[in-house]
The first five atom37 places (N, CA, C, CB, O) and aatype in JSON, in Angstrom:
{
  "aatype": [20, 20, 20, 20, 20, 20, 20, 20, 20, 20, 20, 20, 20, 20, 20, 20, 20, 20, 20, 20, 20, 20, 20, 20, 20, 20, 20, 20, 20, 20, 20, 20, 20, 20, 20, 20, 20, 20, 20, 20, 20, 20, 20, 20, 20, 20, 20, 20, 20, 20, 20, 20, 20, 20, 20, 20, 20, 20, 20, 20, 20, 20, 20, 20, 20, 20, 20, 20, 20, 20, 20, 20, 20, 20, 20, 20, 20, 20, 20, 20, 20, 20, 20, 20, 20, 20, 20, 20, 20, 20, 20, 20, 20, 20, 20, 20, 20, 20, 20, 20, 20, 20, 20, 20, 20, 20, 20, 20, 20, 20, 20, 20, 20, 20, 20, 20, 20, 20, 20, 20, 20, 20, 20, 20],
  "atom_mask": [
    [1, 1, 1, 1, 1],
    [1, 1, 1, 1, 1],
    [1, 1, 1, 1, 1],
    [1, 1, 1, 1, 1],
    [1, 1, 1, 1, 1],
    [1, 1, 1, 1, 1],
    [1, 1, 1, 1, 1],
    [1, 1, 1, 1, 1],
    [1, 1, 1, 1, 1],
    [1, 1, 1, 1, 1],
    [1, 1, 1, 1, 1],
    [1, 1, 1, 1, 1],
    [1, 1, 1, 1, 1],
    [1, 1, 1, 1, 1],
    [1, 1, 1, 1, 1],
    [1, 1, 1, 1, 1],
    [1, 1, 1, 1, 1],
    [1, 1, 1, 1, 1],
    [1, 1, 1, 1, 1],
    [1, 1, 1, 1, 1],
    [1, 1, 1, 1, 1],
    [1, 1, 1, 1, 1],
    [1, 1, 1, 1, 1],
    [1, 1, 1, 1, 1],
    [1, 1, 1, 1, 1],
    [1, 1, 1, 1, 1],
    [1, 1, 1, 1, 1],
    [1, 1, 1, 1, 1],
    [1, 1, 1, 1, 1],
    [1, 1, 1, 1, 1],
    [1, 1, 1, 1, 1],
    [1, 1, 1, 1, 1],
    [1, 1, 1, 1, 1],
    [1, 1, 1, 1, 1],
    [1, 1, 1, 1, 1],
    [1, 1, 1, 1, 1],
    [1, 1, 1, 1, 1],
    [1, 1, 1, 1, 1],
    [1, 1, 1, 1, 1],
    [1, 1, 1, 1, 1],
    [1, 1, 1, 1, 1],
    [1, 1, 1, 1, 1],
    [1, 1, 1, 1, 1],
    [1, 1, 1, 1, 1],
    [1, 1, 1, 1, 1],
    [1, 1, 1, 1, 1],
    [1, 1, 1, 1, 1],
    [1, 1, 1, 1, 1],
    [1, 1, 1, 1, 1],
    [1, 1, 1, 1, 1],
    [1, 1, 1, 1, 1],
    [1, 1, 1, 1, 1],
    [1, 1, 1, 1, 1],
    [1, 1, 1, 1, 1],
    [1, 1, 1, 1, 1],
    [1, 1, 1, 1, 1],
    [1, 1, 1, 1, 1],
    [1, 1, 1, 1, 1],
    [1, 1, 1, 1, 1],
    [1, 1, 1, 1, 1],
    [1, 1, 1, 1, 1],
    [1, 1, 1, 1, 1],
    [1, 1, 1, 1, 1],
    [1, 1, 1, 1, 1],
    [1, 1, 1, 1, 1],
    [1, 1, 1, 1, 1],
    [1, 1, 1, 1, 1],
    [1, 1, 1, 1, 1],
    [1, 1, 1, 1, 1],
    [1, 1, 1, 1, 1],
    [1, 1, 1, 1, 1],
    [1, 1, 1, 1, 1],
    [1, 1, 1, 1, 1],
    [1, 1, 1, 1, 1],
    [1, 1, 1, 1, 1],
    [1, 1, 1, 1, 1],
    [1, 1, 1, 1, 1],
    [1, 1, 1, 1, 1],
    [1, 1, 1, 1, 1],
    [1, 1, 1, 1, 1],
    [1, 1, 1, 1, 1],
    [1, 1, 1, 1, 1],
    [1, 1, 1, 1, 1],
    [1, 1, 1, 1, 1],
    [1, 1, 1, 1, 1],
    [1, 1, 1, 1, 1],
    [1, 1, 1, 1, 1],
    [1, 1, 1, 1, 1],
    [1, 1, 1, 1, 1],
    [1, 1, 1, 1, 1],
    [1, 1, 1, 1, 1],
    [1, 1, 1, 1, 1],
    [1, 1, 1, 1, 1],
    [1, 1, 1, 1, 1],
    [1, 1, 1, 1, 1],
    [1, 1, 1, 1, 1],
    [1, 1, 1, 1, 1],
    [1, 1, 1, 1, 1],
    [1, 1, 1, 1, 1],
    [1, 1, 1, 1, 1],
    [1, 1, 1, 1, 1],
    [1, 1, 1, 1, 1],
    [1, 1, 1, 1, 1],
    [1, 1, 1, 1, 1],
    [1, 1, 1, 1, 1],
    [1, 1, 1, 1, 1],
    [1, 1, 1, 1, 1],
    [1, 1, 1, 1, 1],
    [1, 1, 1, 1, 1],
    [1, 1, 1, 1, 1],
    [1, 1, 1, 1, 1],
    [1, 1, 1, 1, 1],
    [1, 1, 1, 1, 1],
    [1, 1, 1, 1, 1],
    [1, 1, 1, 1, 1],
    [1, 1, 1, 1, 1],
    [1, 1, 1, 1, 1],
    [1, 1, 1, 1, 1],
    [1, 1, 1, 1, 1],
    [1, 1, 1, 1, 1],
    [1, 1, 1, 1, 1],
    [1, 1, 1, 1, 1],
    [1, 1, 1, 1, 1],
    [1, 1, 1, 1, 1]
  ],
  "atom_positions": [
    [[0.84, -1.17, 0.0], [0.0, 0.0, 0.0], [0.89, 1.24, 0.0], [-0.96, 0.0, 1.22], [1.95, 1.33, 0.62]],
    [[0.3, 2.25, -0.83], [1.31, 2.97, -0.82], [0.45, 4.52, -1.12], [2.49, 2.36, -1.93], [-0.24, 4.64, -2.13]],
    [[0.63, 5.86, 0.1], [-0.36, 6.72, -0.38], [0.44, 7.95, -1.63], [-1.08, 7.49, 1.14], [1.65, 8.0, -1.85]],
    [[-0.68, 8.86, -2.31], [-0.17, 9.03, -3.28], [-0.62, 10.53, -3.07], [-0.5, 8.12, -4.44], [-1.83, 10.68, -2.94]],
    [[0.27, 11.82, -3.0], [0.04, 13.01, -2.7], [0.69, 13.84, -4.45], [0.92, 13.36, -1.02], [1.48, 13.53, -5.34]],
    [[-0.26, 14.99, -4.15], [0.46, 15.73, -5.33], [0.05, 17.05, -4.52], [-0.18, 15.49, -7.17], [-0.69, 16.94, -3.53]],
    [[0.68, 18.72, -5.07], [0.67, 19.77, -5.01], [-0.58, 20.4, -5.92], [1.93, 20.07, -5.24], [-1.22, 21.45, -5.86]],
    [[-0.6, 19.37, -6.7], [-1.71, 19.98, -7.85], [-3.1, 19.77, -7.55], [-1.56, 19.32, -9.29], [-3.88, 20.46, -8.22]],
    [[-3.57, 19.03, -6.74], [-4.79, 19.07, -5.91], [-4.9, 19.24, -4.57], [-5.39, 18.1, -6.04], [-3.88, 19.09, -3.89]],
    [[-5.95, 19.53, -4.05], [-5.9, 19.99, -2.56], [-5.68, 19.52, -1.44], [-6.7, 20.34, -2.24], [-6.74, 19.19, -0.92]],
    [[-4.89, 19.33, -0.85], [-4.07, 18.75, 0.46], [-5.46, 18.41, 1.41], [-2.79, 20.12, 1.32], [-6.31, 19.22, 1.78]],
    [[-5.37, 16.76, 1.71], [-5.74, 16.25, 2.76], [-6.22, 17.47, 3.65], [-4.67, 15.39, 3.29], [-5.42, 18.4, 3.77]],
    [[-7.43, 17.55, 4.27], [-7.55, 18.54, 4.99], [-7.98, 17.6, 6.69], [-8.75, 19.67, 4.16], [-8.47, 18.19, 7.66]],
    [[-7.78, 16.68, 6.67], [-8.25, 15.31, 7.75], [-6.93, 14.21, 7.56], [-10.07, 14.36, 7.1], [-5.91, 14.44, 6.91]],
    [[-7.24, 12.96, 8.31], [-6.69, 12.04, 8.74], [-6.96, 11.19, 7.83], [-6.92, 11.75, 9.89], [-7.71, 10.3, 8.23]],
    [[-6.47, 11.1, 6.19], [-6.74, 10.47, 5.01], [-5.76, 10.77, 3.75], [-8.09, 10.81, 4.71], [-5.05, 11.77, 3.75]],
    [[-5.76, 10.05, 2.91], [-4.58, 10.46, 1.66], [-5.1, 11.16, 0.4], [-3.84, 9.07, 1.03], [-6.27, 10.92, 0.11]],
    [[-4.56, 11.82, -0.24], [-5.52, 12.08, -1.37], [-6.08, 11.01, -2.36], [-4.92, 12.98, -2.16], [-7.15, 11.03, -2.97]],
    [[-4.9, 9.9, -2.38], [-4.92, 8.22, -2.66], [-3.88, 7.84, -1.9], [-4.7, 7.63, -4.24], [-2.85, 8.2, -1.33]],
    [[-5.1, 6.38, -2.34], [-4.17, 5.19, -1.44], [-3.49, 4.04, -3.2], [-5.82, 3.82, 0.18], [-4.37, 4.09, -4.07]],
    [[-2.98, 3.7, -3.38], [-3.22, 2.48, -4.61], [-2.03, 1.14, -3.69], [-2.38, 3.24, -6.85], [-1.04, 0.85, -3.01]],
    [[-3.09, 0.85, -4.35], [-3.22, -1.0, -4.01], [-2.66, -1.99, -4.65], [-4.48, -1.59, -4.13], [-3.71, -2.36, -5.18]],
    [[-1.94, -2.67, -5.01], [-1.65, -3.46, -6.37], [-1.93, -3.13, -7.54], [-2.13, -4.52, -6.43], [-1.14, -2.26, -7.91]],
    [[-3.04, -3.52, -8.72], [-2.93, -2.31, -9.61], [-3.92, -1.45, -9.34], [-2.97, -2.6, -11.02], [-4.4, -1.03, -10.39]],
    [[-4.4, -1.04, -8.48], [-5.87, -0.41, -8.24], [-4.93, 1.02, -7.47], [-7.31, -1.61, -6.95], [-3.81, 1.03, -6.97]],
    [[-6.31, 2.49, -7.69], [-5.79, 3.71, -6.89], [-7.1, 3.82, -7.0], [-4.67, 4.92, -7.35], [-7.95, 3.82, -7.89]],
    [[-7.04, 3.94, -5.53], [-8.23, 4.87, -4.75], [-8.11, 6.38, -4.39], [-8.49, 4.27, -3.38], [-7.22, 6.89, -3.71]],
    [[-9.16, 6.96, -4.96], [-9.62, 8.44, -4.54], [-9.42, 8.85, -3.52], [-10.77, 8.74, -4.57], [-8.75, 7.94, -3.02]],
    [[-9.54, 9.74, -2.64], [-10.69, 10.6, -1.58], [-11.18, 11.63, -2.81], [-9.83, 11.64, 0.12], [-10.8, 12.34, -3.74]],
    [[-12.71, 11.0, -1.81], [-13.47, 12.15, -2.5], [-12.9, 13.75, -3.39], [-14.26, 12.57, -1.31], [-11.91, 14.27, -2.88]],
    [[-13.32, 14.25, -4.25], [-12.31, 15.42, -4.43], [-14.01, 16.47, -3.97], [-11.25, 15.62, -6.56], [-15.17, 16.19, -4.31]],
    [[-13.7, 17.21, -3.43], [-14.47, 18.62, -3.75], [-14.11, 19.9, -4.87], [-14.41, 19.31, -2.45], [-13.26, 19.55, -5.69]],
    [[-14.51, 20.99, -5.01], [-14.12, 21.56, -6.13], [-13.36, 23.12, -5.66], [-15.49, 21.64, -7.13], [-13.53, 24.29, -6.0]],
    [[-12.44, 22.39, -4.69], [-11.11, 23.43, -4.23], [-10.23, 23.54, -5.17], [-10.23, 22.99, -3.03], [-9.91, 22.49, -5.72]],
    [[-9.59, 24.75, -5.62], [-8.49, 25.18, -6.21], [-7.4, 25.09, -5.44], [-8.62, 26.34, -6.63], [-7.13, 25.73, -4.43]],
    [[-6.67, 24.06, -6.09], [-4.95, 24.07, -5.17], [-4.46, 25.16, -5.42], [-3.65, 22.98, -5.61], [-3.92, 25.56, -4.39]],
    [[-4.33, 26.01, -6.39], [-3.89, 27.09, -6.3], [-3.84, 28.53, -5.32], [-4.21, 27.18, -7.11], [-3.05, 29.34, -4.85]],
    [[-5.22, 28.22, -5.38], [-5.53, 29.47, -4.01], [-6.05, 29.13, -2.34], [-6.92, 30.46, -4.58], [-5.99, 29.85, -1.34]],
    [[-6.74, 27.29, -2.6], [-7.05, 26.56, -2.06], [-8.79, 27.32, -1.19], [-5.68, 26.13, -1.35], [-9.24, 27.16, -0.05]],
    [[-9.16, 27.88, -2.02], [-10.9, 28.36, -2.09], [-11.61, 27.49, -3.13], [-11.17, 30.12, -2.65], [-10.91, 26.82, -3.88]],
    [[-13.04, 27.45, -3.23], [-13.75, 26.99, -3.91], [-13.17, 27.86, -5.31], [-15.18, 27.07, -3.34], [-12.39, 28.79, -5.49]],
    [[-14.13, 26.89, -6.3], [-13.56, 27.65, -7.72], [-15.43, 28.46, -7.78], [-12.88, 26.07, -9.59], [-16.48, 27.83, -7.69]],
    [[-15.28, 29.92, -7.94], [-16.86, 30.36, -8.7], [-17.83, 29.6, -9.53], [-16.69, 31.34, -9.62], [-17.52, 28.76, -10.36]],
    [[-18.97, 29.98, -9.23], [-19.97, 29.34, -10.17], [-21.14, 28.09, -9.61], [-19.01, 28.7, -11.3], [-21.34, 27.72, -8.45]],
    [[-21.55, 27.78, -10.41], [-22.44, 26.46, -9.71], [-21.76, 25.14, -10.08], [-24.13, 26.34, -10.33], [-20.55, 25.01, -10.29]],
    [[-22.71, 24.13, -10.14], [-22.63, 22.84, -10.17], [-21.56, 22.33, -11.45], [-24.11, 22.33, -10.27], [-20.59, 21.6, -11.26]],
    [[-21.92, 22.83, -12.61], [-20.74, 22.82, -13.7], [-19.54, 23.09, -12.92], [-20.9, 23.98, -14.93], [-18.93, 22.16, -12.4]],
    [[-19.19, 24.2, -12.82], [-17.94, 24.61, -12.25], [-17.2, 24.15, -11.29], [-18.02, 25.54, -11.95], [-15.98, 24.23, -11.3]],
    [[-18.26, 23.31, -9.81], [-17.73, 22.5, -9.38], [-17.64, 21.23, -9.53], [-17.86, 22.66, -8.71], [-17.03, 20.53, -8.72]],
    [[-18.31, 20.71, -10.73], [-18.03, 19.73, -11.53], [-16.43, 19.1, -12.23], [-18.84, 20.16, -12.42], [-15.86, 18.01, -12.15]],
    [[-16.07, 20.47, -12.96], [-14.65, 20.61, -13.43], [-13.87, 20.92, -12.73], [-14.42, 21.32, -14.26], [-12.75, 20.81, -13.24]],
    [[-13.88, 21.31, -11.65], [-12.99, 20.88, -10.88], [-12.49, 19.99, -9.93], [-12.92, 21.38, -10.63], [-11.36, 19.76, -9.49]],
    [[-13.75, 19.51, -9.69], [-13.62, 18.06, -8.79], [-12.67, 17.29, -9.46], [-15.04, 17.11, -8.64], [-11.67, 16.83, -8.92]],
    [[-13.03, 17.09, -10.89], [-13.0, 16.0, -12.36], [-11.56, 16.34, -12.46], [-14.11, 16.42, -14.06], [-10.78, 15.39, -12.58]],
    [[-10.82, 18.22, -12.42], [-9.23, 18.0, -12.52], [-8.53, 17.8, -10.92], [-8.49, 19.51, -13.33], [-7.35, 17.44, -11.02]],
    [[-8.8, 17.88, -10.13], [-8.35, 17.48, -8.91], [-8.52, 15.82, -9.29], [-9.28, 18.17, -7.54], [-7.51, 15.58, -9.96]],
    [[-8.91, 15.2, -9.25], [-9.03, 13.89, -9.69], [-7.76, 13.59, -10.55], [-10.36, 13.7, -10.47], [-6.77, 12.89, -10.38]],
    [[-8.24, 14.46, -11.62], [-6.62, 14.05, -12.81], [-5.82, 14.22, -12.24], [-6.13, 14.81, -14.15], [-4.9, 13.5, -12.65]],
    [[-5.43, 14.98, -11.19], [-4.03, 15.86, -11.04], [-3.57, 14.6, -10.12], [-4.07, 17.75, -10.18], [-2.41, 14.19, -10.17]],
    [[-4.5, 14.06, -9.33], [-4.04, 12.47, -8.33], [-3.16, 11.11, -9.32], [-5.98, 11.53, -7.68], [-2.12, 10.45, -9.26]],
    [[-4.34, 11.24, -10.18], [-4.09, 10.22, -11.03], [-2.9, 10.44, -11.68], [-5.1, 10.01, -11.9], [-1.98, 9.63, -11.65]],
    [[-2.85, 11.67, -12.35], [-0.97, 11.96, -13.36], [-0.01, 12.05, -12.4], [-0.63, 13.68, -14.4], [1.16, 12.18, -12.74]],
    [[-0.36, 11.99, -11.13], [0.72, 11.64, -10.0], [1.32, 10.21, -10.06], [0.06, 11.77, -8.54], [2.27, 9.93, -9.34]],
    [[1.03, 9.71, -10.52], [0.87, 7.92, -10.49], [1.07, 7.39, -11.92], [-0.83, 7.33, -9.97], [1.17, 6.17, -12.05]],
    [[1.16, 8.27, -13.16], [1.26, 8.06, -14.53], [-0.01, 7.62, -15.13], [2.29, 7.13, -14.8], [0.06, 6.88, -16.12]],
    [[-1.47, 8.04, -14.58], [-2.76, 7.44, -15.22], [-3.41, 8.71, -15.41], [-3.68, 6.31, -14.31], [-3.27, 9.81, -14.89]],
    [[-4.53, 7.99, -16.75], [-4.8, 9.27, -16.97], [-6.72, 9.06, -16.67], [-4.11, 9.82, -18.72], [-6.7, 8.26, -15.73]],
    [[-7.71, 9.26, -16.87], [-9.05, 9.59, -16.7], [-9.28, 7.91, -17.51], [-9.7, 11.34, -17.53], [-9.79, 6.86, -17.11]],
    [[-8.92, 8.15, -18.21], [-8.8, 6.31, -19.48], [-8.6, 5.34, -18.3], [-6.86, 6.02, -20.99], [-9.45, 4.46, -18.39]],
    [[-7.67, 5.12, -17.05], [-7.65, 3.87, -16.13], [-9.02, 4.15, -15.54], [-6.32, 3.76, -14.92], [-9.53, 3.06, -15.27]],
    [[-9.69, 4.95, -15.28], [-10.8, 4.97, -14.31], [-12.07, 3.53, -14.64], [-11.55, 6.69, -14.53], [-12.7, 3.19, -15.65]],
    [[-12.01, 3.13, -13.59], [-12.89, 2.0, -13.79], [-14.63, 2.16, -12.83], [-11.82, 0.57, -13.18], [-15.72, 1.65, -13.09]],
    [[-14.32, 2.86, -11.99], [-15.59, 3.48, -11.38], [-15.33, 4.56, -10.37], [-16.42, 2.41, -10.68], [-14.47, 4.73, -9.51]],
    [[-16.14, 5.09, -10.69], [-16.7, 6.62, -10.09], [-17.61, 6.6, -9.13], [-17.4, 7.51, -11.09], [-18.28, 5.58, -8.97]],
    [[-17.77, 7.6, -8.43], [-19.01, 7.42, -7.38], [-18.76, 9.7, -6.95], [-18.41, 5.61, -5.39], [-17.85, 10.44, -6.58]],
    [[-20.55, 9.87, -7.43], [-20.5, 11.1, -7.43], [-21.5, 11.51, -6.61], [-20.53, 11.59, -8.6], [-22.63, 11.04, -6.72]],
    [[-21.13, 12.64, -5.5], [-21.83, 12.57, -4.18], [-22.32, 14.04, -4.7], [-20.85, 12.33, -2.53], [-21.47, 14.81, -5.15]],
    [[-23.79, 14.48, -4.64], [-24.26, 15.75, -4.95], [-25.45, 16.39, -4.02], [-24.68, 15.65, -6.34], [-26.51, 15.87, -3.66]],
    [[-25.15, 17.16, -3.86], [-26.1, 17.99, -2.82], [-27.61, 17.91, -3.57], [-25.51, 19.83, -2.59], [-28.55, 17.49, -2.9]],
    [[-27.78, 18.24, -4.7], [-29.13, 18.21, -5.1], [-29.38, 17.47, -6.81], [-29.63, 19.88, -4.97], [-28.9, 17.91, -7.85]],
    [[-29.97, 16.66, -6.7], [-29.88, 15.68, -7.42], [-30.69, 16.57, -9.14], [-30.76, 14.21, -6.49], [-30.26, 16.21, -10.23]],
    [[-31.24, 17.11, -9.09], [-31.74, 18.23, -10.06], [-30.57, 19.15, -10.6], [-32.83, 19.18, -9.28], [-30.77, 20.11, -11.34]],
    [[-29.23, 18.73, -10.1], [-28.3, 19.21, -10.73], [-27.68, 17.94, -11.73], [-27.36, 19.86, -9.68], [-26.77, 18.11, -12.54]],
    [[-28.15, 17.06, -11.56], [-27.7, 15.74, -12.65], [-27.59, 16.09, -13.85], [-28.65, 14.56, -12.8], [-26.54, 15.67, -14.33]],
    [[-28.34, 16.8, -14.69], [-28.03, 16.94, -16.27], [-27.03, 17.79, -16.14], [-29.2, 17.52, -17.3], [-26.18, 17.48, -16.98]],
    [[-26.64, 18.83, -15.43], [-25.52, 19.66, -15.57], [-24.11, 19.12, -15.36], [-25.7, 20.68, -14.72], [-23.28, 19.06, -16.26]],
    [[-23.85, 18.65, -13.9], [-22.93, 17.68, -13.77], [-22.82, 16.67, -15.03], [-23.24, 16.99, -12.54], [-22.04, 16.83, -15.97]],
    [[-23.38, 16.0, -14.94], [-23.42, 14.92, -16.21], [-22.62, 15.56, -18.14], [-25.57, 14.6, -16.36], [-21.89, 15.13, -19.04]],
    [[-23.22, 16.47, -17.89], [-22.49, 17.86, -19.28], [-20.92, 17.47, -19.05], [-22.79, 20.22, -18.76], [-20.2, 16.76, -19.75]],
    [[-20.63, 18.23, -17.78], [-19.12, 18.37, -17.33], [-18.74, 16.81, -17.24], [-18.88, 19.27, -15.73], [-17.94, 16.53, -18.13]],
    [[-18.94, 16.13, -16.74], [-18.27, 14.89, -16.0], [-18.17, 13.99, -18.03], [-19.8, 13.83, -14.21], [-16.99, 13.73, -18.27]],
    [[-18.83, 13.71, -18.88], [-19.06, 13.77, -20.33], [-17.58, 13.99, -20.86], [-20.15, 15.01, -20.78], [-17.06, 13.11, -21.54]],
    [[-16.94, 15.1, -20.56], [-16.08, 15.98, -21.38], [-14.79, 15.09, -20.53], [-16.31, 18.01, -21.19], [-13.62, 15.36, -20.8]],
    [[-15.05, 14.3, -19.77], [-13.54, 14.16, -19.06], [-13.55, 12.65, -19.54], [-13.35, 14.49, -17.08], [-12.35, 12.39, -19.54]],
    [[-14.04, 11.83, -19.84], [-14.27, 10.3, -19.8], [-14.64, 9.97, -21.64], [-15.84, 9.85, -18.5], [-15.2, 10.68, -22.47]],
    [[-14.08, 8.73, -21.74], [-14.78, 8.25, -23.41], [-15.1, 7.07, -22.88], [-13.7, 8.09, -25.04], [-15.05, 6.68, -21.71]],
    [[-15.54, 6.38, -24.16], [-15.91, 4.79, -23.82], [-14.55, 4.44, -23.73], [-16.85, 3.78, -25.02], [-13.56, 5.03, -24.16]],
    [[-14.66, 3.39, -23.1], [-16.05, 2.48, -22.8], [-15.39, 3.55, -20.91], [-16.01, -0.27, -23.14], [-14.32, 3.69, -20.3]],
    [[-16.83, 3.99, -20.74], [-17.36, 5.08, -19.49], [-16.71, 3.9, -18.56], [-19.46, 5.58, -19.24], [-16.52, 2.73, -18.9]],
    [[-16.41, 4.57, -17.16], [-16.42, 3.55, -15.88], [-17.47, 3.36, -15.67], [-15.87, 3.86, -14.65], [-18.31, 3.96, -16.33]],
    [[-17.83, 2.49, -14.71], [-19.18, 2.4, -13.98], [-19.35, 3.51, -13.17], [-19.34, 1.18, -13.13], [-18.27, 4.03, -12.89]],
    [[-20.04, 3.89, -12.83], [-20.66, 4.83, -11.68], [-21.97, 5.1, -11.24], [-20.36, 5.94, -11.88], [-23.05, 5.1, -11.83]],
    [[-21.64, 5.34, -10.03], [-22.92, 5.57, -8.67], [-22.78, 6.9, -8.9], [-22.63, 5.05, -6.76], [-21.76, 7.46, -9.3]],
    [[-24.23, 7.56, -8.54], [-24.76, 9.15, -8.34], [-25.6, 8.92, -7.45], [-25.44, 10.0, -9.55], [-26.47, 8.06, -7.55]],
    [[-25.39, 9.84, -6.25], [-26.08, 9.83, -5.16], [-26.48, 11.08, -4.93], [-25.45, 9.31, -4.17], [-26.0, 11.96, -5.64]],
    [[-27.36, 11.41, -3.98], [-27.69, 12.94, -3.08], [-26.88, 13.02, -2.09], [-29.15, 13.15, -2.36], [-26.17, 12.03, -2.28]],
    [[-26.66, 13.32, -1.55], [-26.22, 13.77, 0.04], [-26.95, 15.13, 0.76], [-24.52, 14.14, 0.02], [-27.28, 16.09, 0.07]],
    [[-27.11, 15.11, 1.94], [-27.97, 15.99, 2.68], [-26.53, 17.08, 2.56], [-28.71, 15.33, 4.45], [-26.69, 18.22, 2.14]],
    [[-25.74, 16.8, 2.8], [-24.79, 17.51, 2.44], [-23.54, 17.48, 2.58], [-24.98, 18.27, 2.69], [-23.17, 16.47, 3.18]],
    [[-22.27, 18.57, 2.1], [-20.8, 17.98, 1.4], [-19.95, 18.93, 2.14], [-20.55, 18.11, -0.5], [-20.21, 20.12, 2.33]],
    [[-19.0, 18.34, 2.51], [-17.55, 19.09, 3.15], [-17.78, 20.47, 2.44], [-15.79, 18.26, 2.63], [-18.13, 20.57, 1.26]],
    [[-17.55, 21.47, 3.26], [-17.45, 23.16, 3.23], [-18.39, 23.97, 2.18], [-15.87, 23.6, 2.8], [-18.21, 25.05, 1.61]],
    [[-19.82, 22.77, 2.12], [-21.03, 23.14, 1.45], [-20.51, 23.04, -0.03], [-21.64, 24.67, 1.9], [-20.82, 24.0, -0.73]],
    [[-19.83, 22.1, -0.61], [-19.84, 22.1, -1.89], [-21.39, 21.29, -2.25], [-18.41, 21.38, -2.44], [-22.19, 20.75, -1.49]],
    [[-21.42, 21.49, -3.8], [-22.81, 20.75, -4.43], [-22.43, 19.48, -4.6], [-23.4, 21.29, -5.89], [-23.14, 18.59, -4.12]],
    [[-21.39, 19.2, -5.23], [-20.29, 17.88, -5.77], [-19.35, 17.22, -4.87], [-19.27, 18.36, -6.87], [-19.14, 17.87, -3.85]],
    [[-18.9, 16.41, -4.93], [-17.81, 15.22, -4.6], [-17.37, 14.43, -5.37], [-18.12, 14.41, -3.81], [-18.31, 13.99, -6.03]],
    [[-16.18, 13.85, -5.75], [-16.26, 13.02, -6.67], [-15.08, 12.02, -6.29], [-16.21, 13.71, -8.03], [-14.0, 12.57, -6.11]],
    [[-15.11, 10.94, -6.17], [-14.14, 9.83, -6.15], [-13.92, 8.62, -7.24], [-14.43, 9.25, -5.01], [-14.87, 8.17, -7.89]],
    [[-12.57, 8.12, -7.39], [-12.79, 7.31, -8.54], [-11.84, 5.95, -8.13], [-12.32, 8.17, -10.04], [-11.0, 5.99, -7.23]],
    [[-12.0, 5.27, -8.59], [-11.01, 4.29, -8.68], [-10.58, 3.72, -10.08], [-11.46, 3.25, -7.88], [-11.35, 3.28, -10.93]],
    [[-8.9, 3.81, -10.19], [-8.59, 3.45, -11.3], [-7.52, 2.2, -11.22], [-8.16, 4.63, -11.98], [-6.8, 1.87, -10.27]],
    [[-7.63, 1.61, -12.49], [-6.41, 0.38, -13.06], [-5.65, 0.76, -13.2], [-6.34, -0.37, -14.11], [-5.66, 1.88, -13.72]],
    [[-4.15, -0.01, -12.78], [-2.21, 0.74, -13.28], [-2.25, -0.26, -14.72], [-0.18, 0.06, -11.68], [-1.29, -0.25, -15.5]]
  ]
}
């Protein structure tokens, strides 16, 4: 087991890794749609924190040499489920076939009131 940190997404803010990977498998933490750069939310709604969840995600994964293509399932945690066609727009633009599997859920609600969450697990 081995955890997997980068500068390019947002630092652990708890007692967790940004990934963990496993033999050939890498596990997520959830991403929210913080800017490592300034380390604030990025403006806008559900799109916006869509794309950024989705590059915090990449930025884990190109830590490790994978790109959005290893992702084998997703699991997307959203404050209000009437934001699905929008998310769904954004999350579209990051993935081709053959898609991972993925779960979409509600949540009553998300670390520092984001709308989104997003975690993935990918193949080495």
């Amino acid at each position: 087991m081995k955890a997997i940190s980068t500068q390019k997404a947002p630092a652990a803010i708890g007692p967790y890794s940004q990934a963990i990977k496993v033999g050939n498998l890498v596990y997520t933490s959830g991403q929210i749609p913080i800017d490592p750069s300034t380390g604030n939310f990025v403006e806008g709604g559900i799109k916006e924190q869509t794309r950024q969840s989705l590059t915090n995600v990449q930025a884990i994964l190109e830590e490790v040499g994978l790109t959005m293509g290893n992702v084998v399932k997703t699991t997307v945690f959203m404050a209000d489920m009437n934001d699905f066609a929008e998310m769904n727009a954004i999350y579209a633009v990051f993935f081709s076939e053959p898609y991972p599997a993925r779960s979409a859920v509600a949540v009553k609600t998300l670390p520092k009131g984001a709308v989104v969450e997003i975690e993935v697990v990918a193949a080495v």
